[in-house]
Amino acid sequence: MTTGSEKINFRNMALKAVIFDMDGVLVDSEGFWAQAEKDVFSSYGAKITDDLAALTKYMTTTEVTQFWYSRFPWDNLDVTEVENQVVTRVIELILSEDCIMSGVQGFIKNLKNEGYKIGLATNAPLRVAEAVLQKLNVRDWFDSIDSSEQESQGKPHPAVYLTAARKLGVSPEYCIAIEDSYSGLKAAKEAGMKTIVFTNDHEAVHLGMADFSISNFEKALLPAIS
């Protein structure tokens, strides 16, 4: 494994596509999900604790809604409506707060200029992904945008990564995924992809799961495809 301070050389790896996770990679937005869950589910009578909230960190919004409803059932559950309230609140926070990962726009532009196909594979709903790419002004650089809401299972199941590879027209073995979580790395690995863990200059976690690590996008440059 490389360290986050080293340049990653892929010239002998025959890579053709780079697939990004979203929350914690493109934007520092994971706290927004916690805030949105607290705002919405508390209004339905759920008693949000840090311990319980930690269990929902890598769930899809459908799974999160069902999680809180199972513990604090309220009248007339409409999963779609409650999900939409959470998603709308997250989008409000993303668009209004300073949450772009430093250097990520230049990193993506460099990849595109070097000829890589670019994909997004996230557990978040598509409309959150679209809002993030709008905020970063990088929508036109992405060749595919895929969400686990379109799959039967979210990460750590590999479905969303397999779909991304298929839509990019690239075999998984020629793709590399950039993730910040265990569940995301596991999903990409099980899809047959190489992996990079992005640490955002924090204490390195899940390094054993990844082939490479990046600590800061401003320090990392991927060389051209050979």
C-alpha positions as MATLAB code, in Angstrom:
seq = 'MTTGSEKINFRNMALKAVIFDMDGVLVDSEGFWAQAEKDVFSSYGAKITDDLAALTKYMTTTEVTQFWYSRFPWDNLDVTEVENQVVTRVIELILSEDCIMSGVQGFIKNLKNEGYKIGLATNAPLRVAEAVLQKLNVRDWFDSIDSSEQESQGKPHPAVYLTAARKLGVSPEYCIAIEDSYSGLKAAKEAGMKTIVFTNDHEAVHLGMADFSISNFEKALLPAIS';
ca = [
       0.000    0.000    0.000;
       1.093    3.541   -0.669;
       0.879    6.261    1.936;
      -1.235    9.383    1.639;
       1.851   11.547    1.089;
       3.014    9.667   -2.024;
       1.901   10.127   -5.608;
      -0.025    7.130   -6.915;
       1.380    5.740  -10.156;
      -1.133    3.780  -12.227;
       0.801    3.610  -15.475;
       1.320   -0.139  -15.208;
      -2.182   -0.862  -13.888;
      -4.132   -0.310  -17.122;
      -6.851    1.610  -15.276;
      -9.599    3.150  -17.370;
     -12.083    4.520  -14.820;
     -12.148    6.189  -11.407;
     -15.350    5.912   -9.368;
     -15.953    8.257   -6.454;
     -18.005    7.780   -3.339;
     -19.765   11.028   -2.389;
     -20.289   11.677    1.339;
     -16.889   12.052    2.977;
     -15.072   12.089   -0.374;
     -16.483   14.843   -2.588;
     -18.069   16.765    0.258;
     -17.720   16.728    4.025;
     -21.432   16.091    4.478;
     -21.786   13.155    6.833;
     -22.647   15.503    9.696;
     -25.471   16.917    7.587;
     -27.157   13.526    7.449;
     -26.992   13.258   11.229;
     -28.456   16.746   11.576;
     -31.219   16.066    9.063;
     -32.151   12.789   10.749;
     -32.304   14.527   14.102;
     -34.420   17.374   12.740;
     -36.903   15.144   10.902;
     -37.207   12.061   13.078;
     -37.358   14.065   16.298;
     -40.399   15.831   14.864;
     -42.073   12.404   14.685;
     -41.251   11.662   18.315;
     -38.046    9.652   17.890;
     -35.545   10.072   20.713;
     -32.238   10.503   18.883;
     -29.146    9.413   20.786;
     -25.555    9.376   19.569;
     -25.322    5.613   20.061;
     -28.419    4.904   17.981;
     -27.514    7.481   15.344;
     -24.103    5.846   14.907;
     -25.857    2.657   13.794;
     -27.427    4.471   10.830;
     -24.265    6.102    9.491;
     -23.875    3.945    6.384;
     -27.519    3.024    5.776;
     -29.603    4.154    2.824;
     -32.318    6.705    3.587;
     -34.974    3.993    3.319;
     -33.119    1.845    5.830;
     -32.662    4.830    8.160;
     -36.368    5.678    8.061;
     -37.321    2.096    8.839;
     -34.700    1.980   11.603;
     -36.204    4.928   13.501;
     -39.770    3.865   12.844;
     -39.076    0.397   14.279;
     -37.849    1.957   17.525;
     -40.228    4.898   17.814;
     -43.257    4.047   15.662;
     -45.460    6.973   14.710;
     -48.892    7.101   13.132;
     -49.410    6.849    9.394;
     -45.893    5.972    8.289;
     -45.236    7.153    4.761;
     -41.658    6.060    4.121;
     -41.339    8.036    0.885;
     -42.587   11.270    2.436;
     -40.320   10.983    5.487;
     -37.328   10.118    3.306;
     -38.031   13.142    1.135;
     -38.033   15.390    4.197;
     -34.618   14.069    5.267;
     -33.172   14.370    1.768;
     -34.514   17.894    1.316;
     -32.929   18.970    4.595;
     -29.573   17.427    3.619;
     -29.625   19.232    0.279;
     -30.389   22.523    2.034;
     -27.332   22.046    4.251;
     -25.052   20.979    1.384;
     -25.984   23.986   -0.742;
     -25.715   26.489    2.106;
     -22.611   25.277    3.964;
     -18.886   25.233    3.109;
     -18.385   21.494    2.671;
     -16.390   20.920   -0.540;
     -13.328   18.743   -0.004;
     -10.251   20.861   -0.621;
      -8.700   20.197   -4.017;
     -11.254   17.656   -5.204;
     -12.434   19.706   -8.195;
      -8.903   20.041   -9.532;
      -8.273   16.360   -8.878;
     -11.335   15.351  -10.901;
     -10.435   17.766  -13.713;
      -6.958   16.273  -13.886;
      -8.397   12.760  -14.166;
     -10.735   13.843  -16.951;
      -7.927   15.563  -18.842;
      -5.826   12.406  -18.584;
      -8.531   10.356  -20.275;
     -10.108    8.457  -17.390;
     -13.823    7.811  -17.288;
     -15.352    9.243  -14.119;
     -18.193    7.723  -12.121;
     -20.066    8.326   -8.884;
     -21.384    5.457   -6.738;
     -23.216    6.463   -3.576;
     -25.707    5.144   -1.062;
     -27.353    8.581   -1.076;
     -30.361    9.335   -3.294;
     -29.714   10.627   -6.799;
     -31.116   14.054   -6.095;
     -28.516   14.548   -3.358;
     -25.791   13.461   -5.781;
     -27.040   15.924   -8.377;
     -27.029   18.720   -5.773;
     -23.443   17.893   -4.786;
     -22.194   17.866   -8.379;
     -24.030   21.147   -8.977;
     -22.324   22.701   -5.954;
     -18.907   21.500   -7.129;
     -19.654   22.531  -10.738;
     -18.317   19.185  -11.981;
     -21.471   17.547  -13.359;
     -20.217   17.541  -16.954;
     -17.068   15.651  -15.964;
     -18.979   12.616  -14.703;
     -19.802    9.852  -17.183;
     -22.129    8.016  -14.802;
     -23.958    8.767  -11.556;
     -25.332    5.810   -9.638;
     -27.196    5.461   -6.361;
     -27.982    2.467   -4.203;
     -31.606    3.651   -4.177;
     -31.777    1.992   -7.597;
     -30.430   -1.301   -6.237;
     -31.956   -3.997   -4.068;
     -29.167   -3.490   -1.519;
     -26.840   -0.630   -0.626;
     -23.165   -0.721    0.250;
     -21.449   -2.879    1.515;
     -23.203   -4.887   -1.208;
     -21.287   -4.369   -4.479;
     -24.366   -3.745   -6.660;
     -23.946    0.012   -7.104;
     -20.300   -0.414   -8.125;
     -21.137   -3.160  -10.591;
     -23.814   -0.929  -12.100;
     -21.359    1.973  -12.330;
     -18.783   -0.161  -14.133;
     -21.400   -1.469  -16.559;
     -22.645    2.048  -17.382;
     -19.082    3.284  -17.842;
     -18.419    0.375  -20.183;
     -15.369   -0.661  -18.178;
     -14.697   -4.059  -16.600;
     -14.420   -3.776  -12.771;
     -10.803   -4.941  -12.867;
      -9.925   -1.745  -14.753;
     -11.750    0.511  -12.266;
     -10.513    2.046   -9.040;
     -12.871    3.335   -6.330;
     -12.194    6.187   -3.912;
     -13.913    5.601   -0.569;
     -13.697    6.742    3.034;
     -15.589    3.964    4.822;
     -15.263    0.266    5.518;
     -18.632   -0.504    3.933;
     -17.721    1.392    0.770;
     -14.317   -0.231    0.450;
     -15.884   -3.652    0.987;
     -18.450   -2.956   -1.739;
     -15.804   -1.909   -4.242;
     -13.529   -4.822   -3.382;
     -16.355   -7.331   -3.781;
     -17.122   -5.761   -7.149;
     -13.569   -6.653   -8.179;
     -12.136   -3.135   -8.176;
      -8.943   -1.652   -6.831;
      -9.477    0.826   -4.021;
      -8.189    4.084   -2.552;
      -9.099    5.163    0.957;
      -9.449    8.926    1.336;
      -8.551   10.063    4.860;
      -8.999   13.866    4.552;
      -5.841   14.440    6.616;
      -7.395   12.613    9.556;
      -6.140    9.533   11.358;
      -5.921    6.790    8.763;
      -8.703    4.245    9.038;
      -9.556    1.105    7.079;
      -6.089    1.126    5.503;
      -5.975   -2.652    5.541;
      -8.953   -2.737    3.168;
      -7.456   -0.406    0.544;
      -4.777   -0.773   -2.110;
      -3.776    2.882   -1.792;
      -4.500    5.917    0.355;
      -4.888    9.637   -0.271;
      -4.797   12.067    2.609;
      -5.412   15.264    0.646;
      -6.583   15.761   -2.944;
      -4.366   18.809   -3.394;
      -1.292   16.618   -2.864;
      -2.424   13.745   -5.078;
      -2.025   13.592   -8.846;
      -2.753   10.567  -11.026;
      -0.450   10.232  -14.017;
      -1.702    9.662  -17.541;
      -2.881    6.279  -18.754;
      -0.071    4.472  -20.499;
];
